[in-house]
Amino acid sequence: MTKQKLELTWIGKEKRPRLEPRILLEDAGKSYHAGQRVSDQDIFDNRLIFGDNLLALKALEAEFTGKVKCVFIDPPYNTGSAFTHYDDGLEHSIWLGLMRDRLEIIRRLLSEDGSLWITIDDNEAHYLKVLCDELFGRSNFVADVIWEKADSPRSDAKYFSTRHDHVLVWAKNLDIVTLNRLKQVEIPAHYSKKDSAGRIYYLKPLRAMGADGHREKRPSMYYPILAPDGSEVFPKNPDGSDSRWQWGLEKVKNESERIDFVKTKEGWSVYFRIYFEDTDGRPPETIWPHGEVGSNRTSKKEIKNLFGSDVFDTPKPESLVSRVLDIATNSGDLVLDSFAGSGTAGAVAHKMGRRWIMVELGEHCHTHIIPRLKMVIDGDDPGGITQAVGWQGGGGFRYYSLAPSLIVNDRWGNSVINPDYNAAQLAEALCKLEGFSYAPSETRWWQHGHSSERDFIYVTTQNLSAEQLQALSDDVGGEQSLLICCAAFHGVTAARAAERWPNLTLKKIPKMVLARCEWGHDDYSLNVANLPMAASREASDAPAVPCRGAKVHGGKSADSRQSGLFQEGDV
């Protein structure tokens, strides 16, 4: 009998894209760096990637698996609104499928002590909660933070005036995740006393209280403490029964300067001082008021000050992202945002001294994100958290785009290596496909990458002879192995080659990779404006007509709901 499990299901859940692990191509003309160092902590190797975010995540996987400390994403909320920069009108099943595919890679990118933060509204929050519980494990759920996104109610609301969004938080591993406490900016009112050195503190009873306030719980913690008048003070409960102290006798002696005595009509009571400067902050709470982290109005004002108009409908305020990074990261940690939008996450991470990677497909990557980052780097962005963190500029970023698909069809329909690839790009692409790290050697011409200290890869479009293979085998030696990816080899059969040169493995390109991926698929997003209703049974045999605004792949509409067409799935 098949073992069943509790899970969220949707139409097309079993359909998974076979992603091509593309290489990233830097465009030095769009990369940007400060003209000089502002401080020793300047970070220059941040990455801005232009391209489909699912393919970009796949492209990052080989290099960054287990290295990202915090993922902060603000995905399309699936509200059906006509967003300018996002296709934000996806039906639940399609939306869940798109998110699942991305979140699976995101989980692999996270470090073991890392965390995922997702801003979302009520339209998909509860579906997303169950989906992420399935992917990350329900035991790794950390919190559902309520962000007060609106600073005033809407009197024209039909039912309820919605004033919040969710920030859902998961740990990669809750047992070892590192989350910081929040710094105490304002001194709480109960820190009402001050010592001779001006240090602020409050008094807390040294007597144990509650269920633990009984002598028999810790008999060794029941002993007398000498009061200022020389009398002995024992820990007593309000009902007169014996209690116990929270500190042992040795600690009381060593930290006597923190001990205070208060005399009442019942006698002496013993207290100890808790200094404000010694506190390690406070634990984050699950309600974040707009007065602490900003609202939609705050973020729109920030964007307007940068660009002169509200070009984004739902940007997030810098103080909100700053709060997330304060909790989830420390200086130098790596932050990933694969739904970059207006570029807030990268701008905030940069100002806070974190390394960052952002991914964006929309043209606003060039018209808004790059100009914004340049202002941050040049120290010309006075808004957001700039003053709070003392940002003065510095650092930089590298701009990358996704390489075109490695395999294309020639004019006769044959699968061939993309002629746009040069030799170095081909070597890097095949290293990624075969699980090797691309690292060309300066001394060994045949060493293009490695998977271990003794296993290497060589990529060539030549037709290799038996003599050339013998020379390679001799150079590699018996203690190492070499995977050779070549157009062809002659003078020896594959079986004979394996016997003759056991330190060599031969594979032909492009045949070796043809069945690996979905080649030539550049866009895994869907532009769906209004999804059609399910086809009636009478019309099930009629040809499908894609709705206005739908993208069609392979002659099929990718956005039908319940029809057989959707169930076959081009999602």
Coordinates of C-alpha atoms in Angstrom, one line a residue:
M1 CA 0.0 0.0 0.0
T2 CA 1.4 3.4 -1.0
K3 CA 2.2 5.6 2.0
Q4 CA 0.1 8.8 1.9
K5 CA 1.3 12.2 3.1
L6 CA -0.3 15.5 3.8
E7 CA 0.4 17.9 1.0
L8 CA -0.9 20.8 -1.1
T9 CA -1.9 19.7 -4.6
W10 CA -2.7 21.7 -7.7
I11 CA -3.2 21.0 -11.4
G12 CA 0.1 20.5 -13.1
K13 CA 2.1 20.0 -9.9
E14 CA 3.9 17.0 -11.3
K15 CA 5.1 19.0 -14.3
R16 CA 8.6 20.3 -13.7
P17 CA 10.8 22.2 -16.2
R18 CA 14.1 20.6 -17.2
L19 CA 16.2 23.7 -16.8
E20 CA 19.3 24.5 -18.7
P21 CA 22.1 25.7 -16.4
R22 CA 23.1 28.7 -18.3
I23 CA 26.4 30.5 -17.9
L24 CA 26.5 34.2 -17.0
L25 CA 28.1 36.8 -19.3
E26 CA 29.4 40.0 -17.7
D27 CA 28.9 43.3 -19.6
A28 CA 31.6 45.5 -18.3
G29 CA 29.9 48.5 -19.8
K30 CA 27.0 48.1 -17.4
S31 CA 29.0 47.1 -14.4
Y32 CA 29.8 50.0 -12.1
H33 CA 32.3 50.7 -9.3
A34 CA 33.2 53.6 -7.2
G35 CA 36.3 55.6 -8.3
Q36 CA 38.0 55.0 -5.0
R37 CA 37.7 53.1 -1.8
V38 CA 35.6 54.8 0.9
S39 CA 36.4 52.3 3.6
D40 CA 38.1 48.9 4.0
Q41 CA 34.7 47.3 4.1
D42 CA 33.8 48.3 0.6
I43 CA 32.3 45.4 -1.4
F44 CA 32.8 45.4 -5.2
D45 CA 31.8 41.9 -6.3
N46 CA 28.0 42.2 -6.0
R47 CA 26.0 40.9 -8.9
L48 CA 23.0 42.3 -10.9
I49 CA 21.7 39.7 -13.3
F50 CA 19.4 40.5 -16.2
G51 CA 17.2 37.6 -17.3
D52 CA 14.5 35.2 -16.4
N53 CA 14.8 34.6 -12.7
L54 CA 14.2 30.8 -12.8
L55 CA 17.1 30.4 -15.3
A56 CA 19.2 32.8 -13.3
L57 CA 18.7 30.9 -10.1
K58 CA 19.7 27.7 -11.9
A59 CA 22.7 29.5 -13.3
L60 CA 23.8 30.5 -9.7
E61 CA 23.3 27.0 -8.3
A62 CA 26.7 25.5 -9.1
E63 CA 28.7 28.4 -7.6
F64 CA 26.5 29.5 -4.7
T65 CA 24.8 26.4 -3.3
G66 CA 24.9 26.6 0.5
K67 CA 26.4 30.1 0.4
V68 CA 23.4 32.5 0.7
K69 CA 22.7 33.7 4.2
C70 CA 19.4 35.4 3.5
V71 CA 16.9 35.3 0.6
F72 CA 14.4 38.2 0.6
I73 CA 11.9 38.1 -2.1
D74 CA 8.8 40.2 -2.9
P75 CA 7.1 38.0 -5.6
P76 CA 4.0 39.1 -7.6
Y77 CA 1.1 38.7 -5.3
N78 CA -1.3 37.2 -7.8
T79 CA -3.9 39.9 -7.2
G80 CA -5.1 40.3 -10.8
S81 CA -4.0 44.0 -10.7
A82 CA -2.6 45.5 -13.8
F83 CA 1.0 45.9 -12.6
T84 CA 3.3 47.9 -14.9
H85 CA 6.4 45.9 -14.3
Y86 CA 5.1 42.4 -13.4
D87 CA 2.7 39.9 -14.9
D88 CA 0.8 39.8 -11.7
G89 CA -2.4 38.0 -12.7
L90 CA -1.7 34.3 -12.5
E91 CA -4.2 31.7 -11.6
H92 CA -3.5 29.8 -8.3
S93 CA -2.2 26.6 -9.8
I94 CA 0.2 28.3 -12.2
W95 CA 1.4 30.7 -9.5
L96 CA 2.1 27.9 -7.1
G97 CA 3.9 25.9 -9.8
L98 CA 6.1 28.9 -10.7
M99 CA 6.8 29.6 -7.0
R100 CA 7.6 25.9 -6.2
D101 CA 10.2 25.7 -9.0
R102 CA 12.0 28.8 -7.8
L103 CA 11.8 28.0 -4.1
E104 CA 13.3 24.6 -4.6
I105 CA 16.5 26.1 -6.0
I106 CA 16.4 28.9 -3.4
R107 CA 16.4 26.3 -0.6
R108 CA 19.6 24.7 -2.1
L109 CA 21.2 28.1 -2.4
L110 CA 20.7 28.9 1.3
S111 CA 23.4 28.2 3.8
E112 CA 22.5 25.8 6.6
D113 CA 22.2 28.7 9.0
G114 CA 20.3 30.9 6.5
S115 CA 16.7 32.0 6.2
L116 CA 14.1 32.8 3.6
W117 CA 11.8 35.9 3.9
I118 CA 8.8 36.4 1.6
T119 CA 6.5 39.4 1.5
I120 CA 3.0 38.4 0.4
D121 CA -0.6 39.5 0.9
D122 CA -3.7 37.5 1.8
N123 CA -4.4 36.4 -1.8
E124 CA -1.7 33.7 -1.7
A125 CA -0.2 33.9 1.8
H126 CA -1.9 30.8 3.2
Y127 CA -1.3 28.7 0.0
L128 CA 2.4 29.8 0.1
K129 CA 2.6 28.9 3.8
V130 CA 1.6 25.3 3.1
L131 CA 3.8 25.1 0.0
C132 CA 6.9 26.3 1.9
D133 CA 6.1 24.0 4.8
E134 CA 6.3 21.1 2.3
L135 CA 9.6 22.3 0.7
F136 CA 11.4 23.5 3.9
G137 CA 9.7 21.3 6.5
R138 CA 7.0 22.5 8.8
S139 CA 9.4 22.4 11.7
N140 CA 11.6 25.0 10.0
F141 CA 8.8 27.7 9.9
V142 CA 9.9 30.6 12.0
A143 CA 7.2 33.3 12.0
D144 CA 4.4 35.1 10.1
V145 CA 5.3 38.8 10.6
I146 CA 2.5 41.3 10.1
W147 CA 3.7 44.4 8.4
E148 CA 1.5 47.4 8.7
K149 CA 1.8 48.5 5.1
A150 CA -0.9 51.3 5.3
D151 CA -0.5 54.2 7.7
S152 CA -4.2 55.1 7.6
P153 CA -7.5 53.2 6.9
R154 CA -9.4 53.3 3.6
S155 CA -12.9 54.6 4.1
D156 CA -13.9 53.4 0.7
A157 CA -13.2 49.7 1.4
K158 CA -16.1 47.5 0.6
Y159 CA -15.7 45.0 3.5
F160 CA -12.5 45.5 5.5
S161 CA -9.8 48.2 5.1
T162 CA -6.7 46.0 4.6
R163 CA -3.7 47.5 6.3
H164 CA -1.2 44.7 6.4
D165 CA 0.9 42.3 4.4
H166 CA 2.7 39.2 5.6
V167 CA 6.4 38.5 5.9
L168 CA 6.7 34.8 6.0
V169 CA 10.0 33.4 7.4
W170 CA 11.6 30.0 7.2
A171 CA 14.9 28.7 8.3
K172 CA 16.9 26.2 6.2
N173 CA 17.6 24.4 9.5
L174 CA 15.8 25.8 12.6
D175 CA 18.3 24.1 14.9
I176 CA 21.2 26.1 13.7
V177 CA 19.7 29.2 12.0
T178 CA 21.3 32.5 13.2
L179 CA 18.8 35.3 13.8
N180 CA 19.9 38.4 15.6
R181 CA 18.0 40.3 18.3
L182 CA 17.0 43.9 17.6
K183 CA 19.1 46.7 19.0
Q184 CA 17.4 48.7 21.8
V185 CA 17.3 52.2 20.3
E186 CA 15.1 53.7 22.9
I187 CA 15.7 53.0 26.6
P188 CA 12.6 51.3 28.1
A189 CA 10.8 53.1 30.9
H190 CA 11.6 50.5 33.5
Y191 CA 15.3 51.3 33.3
S192 CA 14.7 54.1 35.7
K193 CA 17.8 54.1 37.9
K194 CA 21.3 55.4 37.3
D195 CA 24.5 54.6 39.2
S196 CA 27.4 57.0 40.1
A197 CA 29.0 56.4 36.7
G198 CA 25.8 57.4 34.9
R199 CA 25.0 53.8 33.8
I200 CA 21.3 53.2 33.5
Y201 CA 19.7 50.1 35.1
Y202 CA 16.7 48.5 36.8
L203 CA 16.4 46.2 39.8
K204 CA 15.2 42.7 39.6
P205 CA 14.5 40.5 42.7
L206 CA 17.3 38.0 43.3
R207 CA 14.7 35.6 44.8
A208 CA 13.4 33.0 42.4
M209 CA 9.7 33.3 41.6
G210 CA 6.9 31.4 40.2
A211 CA 7.0 27.6 39.9
D212 CA 10.8 27.6 40.5
G213 CA 10.6 29.7 43.7
H214 CA 10.7 26.8 46.1
R215 CA 13.7 25.7 48.3
E216 CA 13.4 22.1 47.3
K217 CA 13.9 22.9 43.7
R218 CA 17.5 23.9 44.3
P219 CA 18.5 23.3 48.0
S220 CA 22.0 24.6 47.4
M221 CA 20.6 28.0 46.4
Y222 CA 19.1 28.5 49.8
Y223 CA 21.6 30.3 52.0
P224 CA 21.8 33.6 53.9
I225 CA 23.0 36.9 52.5
L226 CA 24.2 39.6 54.9
A227 CA 22.2 42.8 54.8
P228 CA 23.8 46.3 55.4
D229 CA 22.9 46.1 59.1
G230 CA 24.6 42.7 59.4
S231 CA 21.4 40.7 59.6
E232 CA 21.0 37.5 57.6
V233 CA 18.5 37.5 54.7
F234 CA 17.0 34.3 53.4
P235 CA 14.9 34.0 50.3
K236 CA 11.2 33.9 51.3
N237 CA 8.0 33.7 49.2
P238 CA 5.1 36.1 49.9
D239 CA 3.3 33.4 51.8
G240 CA 6.3 33.0 54.1
S241 CA 7.5 29.7 52.7
D242 CA 11.2 29.1 51.9
S243 CA 12.2 30.1 48.3
R244 CA 15.7 30.1 46.8
W245 CA 18.1 32.6 45.2
Q246 CA 18.6 32.8 41.4
W247 CA 22.4 33.0 41.9
G248 CA 24.8 30.8 43.7
L249 CA 26.8 32.0 46.7
E250 CA 30.0 32.3 44.6
K251 CA 28.3 34.6 42.0
V252 CA 26.9 36.8 44.8
K253 CA 30.4 37.3 46.1
N254 CA 31.9 37.9 42.7
E255 CA 29.2 40.4 41.6
S256 CA 28.5 42.1 44.9
E257 CA 28.5 45.5 43.2
R258 CA 25.3 44.5 41.4
I259 CA 23.5 43.6 44.6
D260 CA 21.1 46.1 46.1
F261 CA 19.1 45.9 49.3
V262 CA 15.6 47.4 49.8
K263 CA 14.2 47.6 53.3
T264 CA 10.4 47.3 53.8
K265 CA 8.3 46.8 56.9
E266 CA 8.7 43.0 56.4
G267 CA 12.4 43.3 56.4
W268 CA 15.2 43.3 53.8
S269 CA 14.7 42.3 50.2
V270 CA 17.7 41.5 47.9
Y271 CA 17.8 42.7 44.3
F272 CA 20.4 42.7 41.5
R273 CA 21.0 45.3 38.8
I274 CA 20.4 44.8 35.1
Y275 CA 22.3 47.4 33.1
F276 CA 20.9 48.7 29.8
E277 CA 24.4 48.6 28.2
D278 CA 24.7 44.9 29.0
T279 CA 21.5 43.8 27.2
D280 CA 21.9 42.1 23.9
G281 CA 18.8 43.7 22.4
R282 CA 15.2 42.4 22.3
P283 CA 13.7 39.5 20.3
P284 CA 11.9 40.6 17.1
E285 CA 8.2 40.8 17.4
T286 CA 5.7 39.5 14.9
I287 CA 3.9 42.9 14.4
W288 CA 5.9 45.6 12.6
P289 CA 4.1 49.0 12.8
H290 CA 4.6 51.4 10.0
G291 CA 6.1 53.9 12.4
E292 CA 9.1 51.5 12.9
V293 CA 9.6 50.1 9.3
G294 CA 7.7 52.4 7.0
S295 CA 4.6 51.9 4.9
N296 CA 3.6 51.9 1.2
R297 CA 3.4 55.6 1.4
T298 CA 7.0 55.7 2.7
S299 CA 8.3 53.6 -0.1
K300 CA 6.5 55.5 -2.8
K301 CA 8.0 58.7 -1.5
E302 CA 11.5 57.1 -1.5
I303 CA 11.0 56.0 -5.1
K304 CA 9.6 59.4 -6.2
N305 CA 12.6 61.2 -4.6
L306 CA 14.9 58.9 -6.6
F307 CA 13.1 58.9 -10.0
G308 CA 10.7 61.8 -9.9
S309 CA 7.5 59.7 -10.1
D310 CA 5.8 56.7 -8.6
V311 CA 7.0 54.2 -11.2
F312 CA 6.3 51.2 -9.0
D313 CA 3.0 50.3 -7.4
T314 CA 4.2 48.2 -4.5
P315 CA 7.8 49.0 -3.7
K316 CA 9.0 48.1 -0.2
P317 CA 10.4 50.8 2.2
E318 CA 14.2 50.6 2.8
S319 CA 13.5 50.5 6.6
L320 CA 11.5 47.3 6.1
V321 CA 14.3 45.5 4.3
S322 CA 16.8 46.9 6.7
R323 CA 14.8 45.3 9.6
V324 CA 14.9 42.0 7.8
L325 CA 18.7 42.2 7.2
D326 CA 19.3 43.3 10.7
I327 CA 17.7 40.1 12.0
A328 CA 18.9 37.7 9.3
T329 CA 22.4 38.8 8.5
N330 CA 25.7 40.3 9.7
S331 CA 28.2 42.4 7.8
G332 CA 29.7 40.6 4.8
D333 CA 26.9 38.0 4.5
L334 CA 25.4 37.3 1.1
V335 CA 21.8 38.4 0.4
L336 CA 19.8 37.2 -2.6
D337 CA 16.7 38.9 -4.2
S338 CA 15.5 37.1 -7.3
F339 CA 12.5 39.4 -7.8
A340 CA 14.5 42.7 -7.7
G341 CA 11.6 45.0 -8.7
S342 CA 12.9 48.5 -7.9
G343 CA 16.2 47.3 -6.5
T344 CA 15.4 48.1 -2.8
A345 CA 17.0 44.9 -1.4
G346 CA 20.3 45.4 -3.2
A347 CA 20.4 49.1 -2.3
V348 CA 19.8 48.4 1.4
A349 CA 22.2 45.5 1.5
H350 CA 24.9 47.7 -0.1
K351 CA 24.4 50.4 2.4
M352 CA 24.5 47.9 5.3
G353 CA 27.7 46.3 4.1
R354 CA 26.2 43.0 2.9
R355 CA 27.1 41.3 -0.3
W356 CA 24.2 40.9 -2.7
I357 CA 22.8 39.3 -5.8
M358 CA 19.7 40.6 -7.5
V359 CA 17.8 39.2 -10.5
E360 CA 15.4 41.1 -12.7
L361 CA 14.0 40.5 -16.2
G362 CA 12.1 43.8 -16.8
E363 CA 13.6 46.6 -18.7
H364 CA 13.4 48.7 -15.5
C365 CA 16.6 46.7 -14.6
H366 CA 18.3 49.2 -16.9
T367 CA 16.1 52.3 -16.5
H368 CA 15.7 52.2 -12.7
I369 CA 17.8 49.6 -10.8
I370 CA 21.2 50.5 -12.4
P371 CA 20.7 54.3 -12.0
R372 CA 19.6 53.7 -8.4
L373 CA 22.6 51.6 -7.6
K374 CA 24.9 54.1 -9.1
M375 CA 23.5 56.8 -6.8
V376 CA 24.1 54.5 -3.8
I377 CA 27.7 53.8 -4.9
D378 CA 28.4 57.4 -5.6
G379 CA 27.0 58.5 -2.2
D380 CA 24.2 60.5 -4.0
D381 CA 21.2 58.8 -2.4
P382 CA 20.4 60.6 0.8
G383 CA 17.1 58.9 1.3
G384 CA 16.0 55.6 2.9
I385 CA 18.3 54.3 5.6
T386 CA 21.3 56.4 4.4
Q387 CA 21.5 58.6 7.5
A388 CA 20.6 55.8 9.9
V389 CA 23.6 53.6 8.8
G390 CA 25.9 56.5 8.0
W391 CA 26.3 55.5 4.4
Q392 CA 28.8 57.6 2.4
G393 CA 29.1 55.6 -0.8
G394 CA 31.6 53.1 -2.2
G395 CA 31.8 49.6 -3.5
G396 CA 30.3 48.4 -6.8
F397 CA 28.5 45.7 -8.7
R398 CA 29.0 43.5 -11.8
Y399 CA 26.2 43.3 -14.4
Y400 CA 25.5 39.9 -16.0
S401 CA 23.1 38.6 -18.5
L402 CA 22.2 35.0 -19.2
A403 CA 24.0 33.4 -22.1
P404 CA 21.8 32.2 -24.9
S405 CA 20.9 28.6 -25.0
L406 CA 23.9 26.3 -25.7
I407 CA 22.0 24.1 -28.2
V408 CA 20.2 25.5 -31.2
N409 CA 18.8 24.0 -34.4
D410 CA 20.6 24.6 -37.7
R411 CA 18.7 25.4 -40.9
W412 CA 18.1 21.7 -41.4
G413 CA 16.7 21.2 -38.0
N414 CA 19.7 19.5 -36.5
S415 CA 20.8 20.2 -32.9
V416 CA 24.1 21.9 -32.9
I417 CA 26.3 24.0 -30.6
N418 CA 25.2 27.6 -30.6
P419 CA 27.6 29.4 -33.0
D420 CA 27.5 32.5 -30.7
Y421 CA 29.6 30.6 -28.1
N422 CA 33.3 31.1 -28.2
A423 CA 35.7 28.4 -27.0
A424 CA 35.9 29.7 -23.4
Q425 CA 32.1 30.0 -23.1
L426 CA 31.6 26.5 -24.5
A427 CA 34.1 25.1 -21.9
E428 CA 32.4 27.0 -19.1
A429 CA 29.0 25.8 -20.2
L430 CA 30.0 22.1 -20.4
C431 CA 31.8 22.4 -17.0
K432 CA 28.5 23.5 -15.5
L433 CA 26.5 20.8 -17.2
E434 CA 28.9 18.1 -16.1
G435 CA 29.3 19.3 -12.5
F436 CA 32.8 20.7 -12.8
S437 CA 34.1 24.0 -11.6
Y438 CA 35.3 26.1 -14.5
A439 CA 38.9 27.1 -13.7
P440 CA 41.2 27.1 -16.8
S441 CA 44.8 26.2 -15.9
E442 CA 47.6 28.6 -16.9
T443 CA 50.1 25.7 -17.2
R444 CA 48.0 22.7 -18.4
W445 CA 46.3 23.5 -21.7
W446 CA 43.9 20.6 -21.4
Q447 CA 42.7 21.5 -17.9
H448 CA 39.5 23.6 -18.2
G449 CA 37.9 22.8 -14.9
H450 CA 37.9 20.3 -12.0
S451 CA 35.5 18.4 -9.9
S452 CA 38.1 17.4 -7.3
E453 CA 41.9 17.7 -6.9
R454 CA 42.4 14.8 -9.3
D455 CA 39.5 14.9 -11.7
F456 CA 39.6 17.4 -14.6
I457 CA 37.7 18.3 -17.8
Y458 CA 38.9 19.2 -21.3
V459 CA 36.5 20.7 -23.9
T460 CA 37.4 21.0 -27.6
T461 CA 35.5 21.1 -30.9
Q462 CA 38.2 19.1 -32.6
N463 CA 38.1 15.5 -34.0
L464 CA 40.7 13.8 -31.9
S465 CA 43.0 11.1 -33.2
A466 CA 44.3 8.1 -31.3
E467 CA 47.7 9.7 -31.2
Q468 CA 46.3 12.9 -29.6
L469 CA 44.4 10.8 -27.0
Q470 CA 47.6 8.9 -26.2
A471 CA 49.5 12.1 -25.6
L472 CA 46.7 13.4 -23.4
S473 CA 46.6 10.2 -21.4
D474 CA 50.4 10.3 -20.9
D475 CA 50.2 14.0 -19.7
V476 CA 47.3 13.3 -17.3
G477 CA 49.1 10.4 -15.7
G478 CA 47.8 7.4 -13.8
E479 CA 46.9 9.3 -10.6
Q480 CA 44.4 11.6 -12.3
S481 CA 41.4 11.4 -14.6
L482 CA 40.3 13.6 -17.5
L483 CA 36.8 13.9 -19.0
I484 CA 37.3 14.8 -22.7
C485 CA 34.3 16.5 -24.4
C486 CA 35.1 16.6 -28.1
A487 CA 33.3 16.8 -31.5
A488 CA 34.5 13.3 -32.4
F489 CA 37.4 10.9 -32.1
H490 CA 38.8 8.5 -34.7
G491 CA 41.3 5.6 -35.0
V492 CA 39.8 3.8 -32.0
T493 CA 36.4 2.6 -30.8
A494 CA 34.8 3.8 -27.6
A495 CA 35.2 0.4 -26.0
R496 CA 38.8 0.1 -27.0
A497 CA 39.5 3.7 -25.8
A498 CA 38.2 2.8 -22.3
E499 CA 40.5 -0.2 -22.2
R500 CA 43.5 1.6 -23.6
W501 CA 43.3 4.8 -21.6
P502 CA 41.6 4.1 -18.3
N503 CA 42.4 7.6 -17.1
L504 CA 40.3 9.2 -19.9
T505 CA 36.5 9.4 -20.4
L506 CA 35.4 10.4 -23.9
K507 CA 32.1 12.1 -24.7
K508 CA 30.9 13.6 -27.9
I509 CA 29.4 17.1 -28.2
P510 CA 26.6 18.0 -28.6
K511 CA 25.2 14.4 -28.3
M512 CA 26.4 14.1 -24.7
V513 CA 24.0 16.8 -23.5
L514 CA 21.0 16.7 -25.9
A515 CA 18.7 14.9 -23.5
R516 CA 19.7 16.9 -20.5
C517 CA 17.6 20.1 -20.7
E518 CA 14.9 22.1 -22.4
W519 CA 17.1 23.8 -24.9
G520 CA 16.1 27.2 -26.3
H521 CA 13.6 28.0 -23.6
D522 CA 14.4 31.6 -22.5
D523 CA 11.2 32.6 -20.6
Y524 CA 9.7 30.7 -17.7
S525 CA 7.4 33.5 -16.7
L526 CA 3.8 33.7 -18.0
N527 CA 2.1 36.8 -19.1
V528 CA -1.5 36.0 -18.3
A529 CA -4.0 38.9 -18.1
N530 CA -7.3 37.2 -17.6
L531 CA -7.5 33.4 -17.5
P532 CA -10.3 31.8 -19.5
M533 CA -13.0 29.8 -17.8
A534 CA -12.8 26.0 -18.1
A535 CA -14.0 24.6 -21.4
S536 CA -17.4 23.0 -21.4
R537 CA -17.6 19.2 -22.0
E538 CA -19.4 19.8 -25.3
A539 CA -16.6 22.1 -26.4
S540 CA -13.8 19.9 -25.2
D541 CA -12.9 18.8 -28.7
A542 CA -12.9 22.3 -30.1
P543 CA -9.6 23.9 -30.9
A544 CA -8.3 26.0 -28.0
V545 CA -8.2 29.7 -28.4
P546 CA -5.6 31.5 -26.2
C547 CA -6.9 34.4 -24.3
R548 CA -5.7 37.9 -25.0
G549 CA -2.3 38.5 -23.5
A550 CA -1.4 34.9 -23.1
K551 CA 1.9 33.6 -24.2
V552 CA 1.8 30.5 -26.4
H553 CA 4.6 27.9 -26.4
G554 CA 4.7 25.2 -29.0
G555 CA 1.3 26.1 -30.4
K556 CA -0.4 25.5 -27.0
S557 CA -1.9 28.1 -24.7
A558 CA -0.2 27.8 -21.3
D559 CA -3.0 29.3 -19.3
S560 CA -6.2 27.3 -19.6
R561 CA -7.6 26.3 -16.3
Q562 CA -9.4 23.0 -16.1
S563 CA -9.3 22.0 -19.8
G564 CA -7.3 19.0 -21.0
L565 CA -5.0 21.4 -22.7
F566 CA -3.9 22.8 -19.3
Q567 CA -3.6 19.3 -17.8
E568 CA -1.1 18.3 -20.5
G569 CA 0.8 21.4 -19.3
D570 CA 3.2 23.7 -20.9
V571 CA 3.7 25.5 -17.6

